[in-house]
XYZ file of C-alpha atoms in Angstrom:
357
model
C -2.086 7.415 0.436
C -2.506 5.268 -2.639
C -2.131 6.082 -6.322
C -3.843 2.720 -7.288
C -7.489 3.407 -7.210
C -8.702 -0.179 -7.781
C -6.036 -2.454 -6.368
C -7.927 -5.189 -4.744
C -6.066 -5.027 -1.551
C -6.948 -1.318 -0.920
C -10.356 -0.775 0.598
C -10.462 2.938 1.452
C -13.698 4.415 0.422
C -12.097 7.617 -1.053
C -10.482 5.477 -3.714
C -13.790 4.903 -5.421
C -14.110 8.644 -6.478
C -11.531 8.005 -9.167
C -12.979 5.296 -11.166
C -14.455 6.079 -14.599
C -15.808 2.506 -15.500
C -17.271 -0.557 -13.818
C -14.131 -2.107 -12.396
C -13.459 -5.473 -10.773
C -10.367 -6.212 -8.678
C -9.137 -9.561 -7.709
C -6.139 -10.441 -5.381
C -4.694 -13.330 -3.727
C -1.715 -14.229 -1.469
C 0.633 -17.347 -1.375
C 2.431 -17.894 1.873
C 5.359 -20.295 2.719
C 5.762 -20.383 6.526
C 8.731 -21.826 8.440
C 7.788 -21.996 12.247
C 10.656 -22.544 14.639
C 10.282 -23.616 18.318
C 12.196 -25.756 20.839
C 11.108 -28.887 19.114
C 12.248 -28.232 15.656
C 10.862 -26.426 12.455
C 7.547 -27.059 10.726
C 6.953 -25.751 7.151
C 3.413 -24.799 6.061
C 2.065 -23.719 2.725
C -1.020 -21.694 2.413
C -3.107 -19.841 -0.400
C -5.502 -17.255 1.065
C -9.046 -16.847 -0.053
C -8.994 -14.098 -2.806
C -9.624 -10.507 -2.076
C -12.519 -9.289 -4.388
C -13.507 -5.640 -4.976
C -15.996 -4.205 -7.550
C -16.537 -0.416 -8.132
C -19.352 1.365 -10.044
C -19.047 4.924 -11.104
C -21.631 7.391 -9.863
C -22.878 10.701 -11.470
C -20.218 13.494 -10.910
C -16.915 12.420 -9.327
C -18.144 9.548 -7.374
C -18.318 5.705 -6.893
C -19.966 2.810 -5.166
C -17.993 -0.139 -4.116
C -18.404 -3.672 -2.736
C -15.976 -6.239 -1.657
C -14.914 -9.434 0.200
C -11.740 -9.969 2.364
C -11.038 -13.198 4.190
C -8.014 -13.192 6.493
C -6.785 -16.391 8.230
C -5.517 -15.319 11.633
C -2.020 -16.372 12.368
C -2.144 -19.918 13.817
C 0.055 -20.436 16.835
C 0.607 -23.123 19.483
C 2.126 -22.504 22.730
C 3.553 -25.537 24.826
C 4.681 -25.782 28.353
C 6.171 -28.769 30.272
C 7.043 -29.219 33.961
C 7.802 -31.885 36.513
C 6.066 -32.853 39.722
C 5.085 -36.309 40.752
C 4.981 -36.851 37.022
C 5.806 -35.269 33.791
C 3.169 -32.791 32.655
C 2.479 -31.008 29.316
C 0.212 -28.066 28.557
C -0.771 -27.187 24.925
C -2.710 -24.005 23.764
C -3.586 -23.838 20.065
C -5.454 -20.942 18.330
C -6.700 -20.755 14.672
C -9.441 -19.286 12.761
C -10.776 -17.259 9.740
C -12.259 -13.844 9.811
C -13.727 -11.998 6.946
C -15.076 -8.486 6.089
C -17.793 -7.431 3.506
C -17.324 -3.667 2.906
C -20.218 -1.529 1.236
C -18.603 1.886 0.489
C -19.354 5.139 -1.375
C -16.796 7.849 -2.253
C -17.013 11.272 -3.846
C -14.512 14.016 -4.862
C -15.120 17.842 -4.435
C -13.114 20.667 -5.877
C -10.750 18.157 -7.680
C -8.703 17.812 -4.491
C -10.914 16.766 -1.619
C -12.142 13.064 -1.415
C -14.787 11.972 1.097
C -15.860 8.470 1.720
C -17.993 6.471 3.945
C -18.948 2.823 4.428
C -20.148 -0.076 6.373
C -18.269 -3.402 6.836
C -19.927 -6.643 7.874
C -17.454 -8.542 9.933
C -17.864 -12.340 10.669
C -15.880 -15.507 11.058
C -14.802 -17.933 13.732
C -11.860 -18.574 16.061
C -11.204 -21.847 17.568
C -9.005 -22.304 20.804
C -7.923 -25.717 22.050
C -6.499 -26.373 25.413
C -4.806 -29.632 26.632
C -3.105 -30.615 29.777
C -2.067 -33.914 31.088
C 0.649 -36.361 32.025
C 3.452 -36.360 29.456
C 5.754 -39.128 27.972
C 8.927 -37.322 27.109
C 10.380 -40.264 25.298
C 7.467 -40.543 22.936
C 6.495 -36.703 23.180
C 2.769 -37.454 23.772
C 0.271 -36.759 26.481
C -0.685 -40.262 27.870
C -3.470 -39.267 30.344
C -5.405 -35.944 29.918
C -6.231 -34.125 32.994
C -8.129 -31.200 31.233
C -9.337 -30.743 27.670
C -11.205 -27.610 26.437
C -12.266 -26.907 22.674
C -14.010 -23.618 22.162
C -15.456 -22.094 19.040
C -16.468 -18.437 19.018
C -18.296 -17.246 15.753
C -18.499 -13.522 15.256
C -20.777 -11.185 13.433
C -21.166 -7.356 13.536
C -21.142 -4.036 11.488
C -18.296 -1.619 11.584
C -18.680 1.834 10.097
C -16.014 3.730 8.183
C -15.292 7.443 7.495
C -12.431 8.424 5.205
C -10.983 11.604 3.547
C -8.157 12.355 1.165
C -6.460 15.639 -0.065
C -4.624 15.251 -3.291
C -2.168 17.387 -5.274
C -1.023 19.705 -2.455
C 1.908 20.630 -4.570
C 3.905 17.313 -4.463
C 1.934 16.064 -1.348
C -1.168 13.991 -0.953
C -2.761 12.983 2.316
C -5.275 10.320 3.268
C -6.754 8.991 6.492
C -9.670 6.771 7.882
C -11.490 6.184 11.034
C -13.461 3.091 11.902
C -14.932 3.447 15.495
C -15.451 0.706 17.938
C -18.429 -1.578 17.500
C -20.288 -4.409 19.172
C -19.947 -8.071 17.803
C -22.428 -10.675 18.567
C -20.517 -13.972 19.440
C -22.029 -17.451 19.363
C -20.170 -19.838 21.539
C -19.795 -23.587 21.421
C -17.527 -25.553 23.651
C -16.654 -29.043 24.728
C -14.606 -30.151 27.731
C -13.218 -33.581 29.023
C -15.982 -33.764 31.532
C -18.720 -32.826 29.194
C -17.988 -33.578 25.690
C -21.393 -32.146 24.474
C -21.436 -28.770 23.088
C -22.699 -25.904 25.296
C -24.230 -23.243 23.364
C -23.775 -19.717 24.634
C -23.896 -16.055 23.439
C -22.125 -12.828 24.400
C -21.439 -9.331 23.062
C -17.790 -8.256 22.543
C -16.791 -4.683 22.272
C -14.377 -4.512 19.235
C -11.580 -1.791 19.041
C -11.485 1.221 16.880
C -9.208 1.552 14.146
C -7.734 4.705 12.557
C -4.950 5.267 9.751
C -3.205 8.154 8.216
C -1.014 8.132 5.069
C 1.017 10.509 2.994
C 2.507 10.434 -0.547
C 5.379 12.753 -1.714
C 6.082 13.192 -5.270
C 9.909 13.119 -5.957
C 11.713 13.951 -9.427
C 12.164 11.306 -12.163
C 8.810 9.665 -11.630
C 9.607 8.446 -7.986
C 7.333 8.949 -4.973
C 7.750 8.203 -1.284
C 4.829 6.918 0.830
C 4.230 6.388 4.602
C 1.250 4.890 6.450
C 0.371 4.450 10.172
C -2.484 2.380 11.415
C -3.562 2.077 15.084
C -6.090 -0.328 16.612
C -7.101 0.204 20.184
C -7.200 -3.332 21.475
C -6.684 -2.006 25.032
C -10.271 -1.050 24.899
C -11.516 -4.535 23.860
C -14.149 -6.120 26.101
C -14.856 -9.785 25.704
C -13.867 -13.338 26.480
C -10.389 -15.001 26.369
C -8.618 -18.116 27.732
C -6.874 -16.886 30.779
C -4.962 -18.020 33.898
C -5.956 -17.419 37.591
C -3.880 -15.873 40.288
C -2.231 -19.099 41.116
C -1.167 -19.647 37.448
C -3.700 -22.296 36.728
C -5.493 -22.333 33.415
C -9.014 -20.643 33.730
C -11.212 -21.307 30.558
C -14.124 -19.254 32.234
C -12.001 -16.134 33.005
C -12.306 -12.690 31.415
C -10.133 -11.377 28.866
C -6.683 -10.417 29.838
C -5.893 -6.782 29.116
C -4.354 -6.439 25.697
C -2.101 -3.741 24.159
C -2.883 -1.365 21.324
C -1.576 -2.466 17.943
C 0.509 -0.247 15.762
C 1.660 -0.646 12.179
C 4.043 1.635 10.234
C 4.711 1.184 6.545
C 7.215 2.935 4.308
C 7.376 2.587 0.533
C 9.239 3.987 -2.632
C 7.590 3.757 -6.027
C 8.874 4.557 -9.424
C 5.606 5.079 -11.494
C 4.853 3.636 -14.929
C 4.531 6.025 -17.893
C 3.019 5.519 -21.292
C 5.406 5.265 -24.340
C 3.291 4.856 -27.498
C 1.076 1.865 -27.105
C 2.849 0.528 -24.045
C 3.558 1.398 -20.435
C 6.973 1.021 -18.611
C 6.962 -1.222 -15.655
C 6.461 0.386 -12.193
C 8.875 -0.581 -9.335
C 7.698 -0.732 -5.685
C 9.850 -1.330 -2.572
C 8.298 -1.345 0.941
C 9.093 -2.053 4.591
C 6.599 -2.460 7.524
C 6.723 -3.214 11.253
C 3.844 -4.129 13.456
C 3.337 -4.583 17.330
C 0.760 -7.135 17.751
C -2.104 -6.601 20.115
C -1.419 -9.667 22.417
C 1.589 -11.259 24.029
C 2.935 -14.794 23.815
C 4.654 -16.230 26.913
C 4.244 -12.903 28.437
C 6.307 -10.923 25.983
C 5.340 -8.560 23.172
C 4.867 -10.012 19.615
C 6.547 -8.035 16.860
C 6.405 -8.491 13.214
C 8.430 -6.887 10.449
C 8.911 -7.451 6.690
C 10.006 -6.115 3.264
C 8.258 -6.295 -0.152
C 9.358 -5.685 -3.783
C 6.813 -5.329 -6.438
C 5.907 -4.320 -9.900
C 2.942 -4.329 -12.430
C 1.820 -4.566 -15.983
C -0.719 -2.376 -17.853
C -3.089 -4.168 -20.184
C -5.556 -3.094 -22.822
C -4.089 0.331 -23.168
C -4.288 1.151 -19.439
C -7.937 -0.211 -18.875
C -6.572 -3.326 -17.160
C -3.487 -4.013 -14.936
C -1.739 -6.745 -13.054
C 0.160 -6.099 -9.847
C 2.425 -8.497 -8.142
C 4.893 -8.542 -5.369
C 7.180 -10.884 -3.214
C 7.870 -10.320 0.434
C 9.674 -11.742 3.330
C 8.599 -11.183 7.119
C 9.364 -12.578 10.524
C 6.988 -12.689 13.450
C 7.953 -13.557 17.120
C 11.319 -14.533 18.689
C 12.558 -17.849 20.027
C 13.997 -16.310 23.015
C 11.065 -13.960 23.953
C 8.055 -15.864 22.675
C 9.241 -19.459 22.264
C 8.267 -19.520 18.507
C 9.591 -17.621 15.408
C 7.834 -17.520 11.959
C 9.647 -16.743 8.803
C 7.170 -16.159 6.017
C 7.734 -15.828 2.164
C 4.825 -14.157 0.595
C 3.721 -13.788 -3.178
C 0.870 -11.308 -3.706
C -1.004 -11.276 -6.940
C -3.786 -8.658 -8.025
C -5.600 -8.056 -11.335
C -8.054 -5.197 -12.069
C -9.985 -4.535 -15.254
C -12.544 -1.825 -16.327
C -15.506 -2.078 -18.628
C -18.047 0.461 -19.706
C -21.393 -1.097 -18.655
C -23.514 2.092 -18.954
């Protein structure tokens, strides 16, 4: 349950019912990732494609919204070495970018009930690279490949959304959304060691439903407490994935391994800003989250946790605002997953309103 109706990172349709002017929100994220595995530490720097959101007020207490969100999936590499007649090495690498374009409408009734609906176009591509071959331990390179596989999956599909919010129930506000499962068309291109020419193919994946609920509780001295829970039913996913056969050999033509449901819990405390004369005081936000990912690495569950600290600045008498936060998170475990990522994050969001009509 959010108090920021036009924070660019918040894409629940009921938020649109609160806007009074044409509003544009822009947000971006900078990451510094330290990835540790058995071979050492690699540092990566990245700037995410900006999140964009635009809202238009509608007659009554309503709003129409558009947006663009691009999320680079976590890039990971799994390595396995063993000895037989020769030394062997196996590498699996996964990376990709997925994006969403939401089209939403929200209305408020009886001042307390907010109802929203929308359609989200989801697209993007994921690449998986698989290599196995004879391995030179001294130079740490594969000297002769026995199998190579590169596969690109390009996704496209529409996901509906229904959301609802109840506000000012005494000090309590509640919100929730539901996005049912949908089918995504997937264009496939792959190349192998034996056949380096791309082999076009197409399939349809059943993507999981998503639902979330949140609450906000007002406290004395302008403080408030918030909590959100998000659930994604990846155990119902039907599609294609890199798998192993019963003998433990890599099977690029196999069906997807069963995945687990993904759950995310977020907790936060906020001290809200107030207007004093021509200025606003600075808000203060402190948050914590924990996520159980929907897939496993090295046969073990993958867990992510993080903390955030943020504030904001009101501009133009409250018609515009800048929000910023810094965070630290960890994903995976060296002991359980063979890799651990420590991530420092800076998030920046700006929103401004204009009276166009």
